[in-house]
Amino acid sequence: MKRCVTAWSALLLTALLLIGCGQKGPLYLPDEDTHGSAAEQEG
């Protein structure tokens, strides 16, 4: 029984770590206008 709880705990911890990888802030869709204007300013 203890081995089963340990295995599930390890699996849950691994899943949570993988889900959080690379997320630095709130997720949002950028406006299309800002994306296009940034390319024009660089070029």
PDB file of C-alpha atoms in Angstrom:
ATOM      1  CA  MET A   1       0.000   0.000   0.000  1.00  0.00           C
ATOM      2  CA  LYS A   2       2.779   2.426   0.888  1.00  0.00           C
ATOM      3  CA  ARG A   3       4.535   1.697  -2.403  1.00  0.00           C
ATOM      4  CA  CYS A   4       1.368   2.527  -4.346  1.00  0.00           C
ATOM      5  CA  VAL A   5       0.943   5.886  -2.568  1.00  0.00           C
ATOM      6  CA  THR A   6       4.599   6.732  -3.182  1.00  0.00           C
ATOM      7  CA  ALA A   7       4.300   5.879  -6.878  1.00  0.00           C
ATOM      8  CA  TRP A   8       1.167   7.989  -7.326  1.00  0.00           C
ATOM      9  CA  SER A   9       2.755  10.889  -5.448  1.00  0.00           C
ATOM     10  CA  ALA A  10       5.845  10.764  -7.661  1.00  0.00           C
ATOM     11  CA  LEU A  11       3.689  10.597 -10.788  1.00  0.00           C
ATOM     12  CA  LEU A  12       1.598  13.568  -9.682  1.00  0.00           C
ATOM     13  CA  LEU A  13       4.665  15.635  -8.817  1.00  0.00           C
ATOM     14  CA  THR A  14       6.283  14.872 -12.172  1.00  0.00           C
ATOM     15  CA  ALA A  15       3.099  15.789 -14.046  1.00  0.00           C
ATOM     16  CA  LEU A  16       2.791  19.099 -12.182  1.00  0.00           C
ATOM     17  CA  LEU A  17       6.423  19.985 -12.892  1.00  0.00           C
ATOM     18  CA  LEU A  18       6.020  19.225 -16.597  1.00  0.00           C
ATOM     19  CA  ILE A  19       2.805  21.228 -16.847  1.00  0.00           C
ATOM     20  CA  GLY A  20       4.475  24.293 -15.353  1.00  0.00           C
ATOM     21  CA  CYS A  21       7.596  24.237 -17.520  1.00  0.00           C
ATOM     22  CA  GLY A  22       8.064  27.395 -19.537  1.00  0.00           C
ATOM     23  CA  GLN A  23       5.063  29.287 -18.189  1.00  0.00           C
ATOM     24  CA  LYS A  24       6.286  32.675 -17.002  1.00  0.00           C
ATOM     25  CA  GLY A  25       3.119  34.720 -16.890  1.00  0.00           C
ATOM     26  CA  PRO A  26      -0.529  34.880 -17.812  1.00  0.00           C
ATOM     27  CA  LEU A  27      -1.377  33.379 -21.168  1.00  0.00           C
ATOM     28  CA  TYR A  28      -2.979  35.708 -23.716  1.00  0.00           C
ATOM     29  CA  LEU A  29      -3.308  36.114 -27.443  1.00  0.00           C
ATOM     30  CA  PRO A  30      -1.334  39.123 -28.709  1.00  0.00           C
ATOM     31  CA  ASP A  31      -3.129  41.666 -30.876  1.00  0.00           C
ATOM     32  CA  GLU A  32      -2.460  41.235 -34.578  1.00  0.00           C
ATOM     33  CA  ASP A  33      -1.775  44.975 -34.952  1.00  0.00           C
ATOM     34  CA  THR A  34       1.111  44.996 -32.475  1.00  0.00           C
ATOM     35  CA  HIS A  35       2.745  41.976 -34.097  1.00  0.00           C
ATOM     36  CA  GLY A  36       2.641  43.518 -37.589  1.00  0.00           C
ATOM     37  CA  SER A  37       3.805  46.963 -36.494  1.00  0.00           C
ATOM     38  CA  ALA A  38       6.828  45.546 -34.644  1.00  0.00           C
ATOM     39  CA  ALA A  39       8.021  43.877 -37.849  1.00  0.00           C
ATOM     40  CA  GLU A  40       7.654  47.135 -39.753  1.00  0.00           C
ATOM     41  CA  GLN A  41       9.682  49.077 -37.188  1.00  0.00           C
ATOM     42  CA  GLU A  42      12.609  46.617 -37.363  1.00  0.00           C
ATOM     43  CA  GLY A  43      12.821  46.614 -41.130  1.00  0.00           C
TER      44      GLY A  43
END
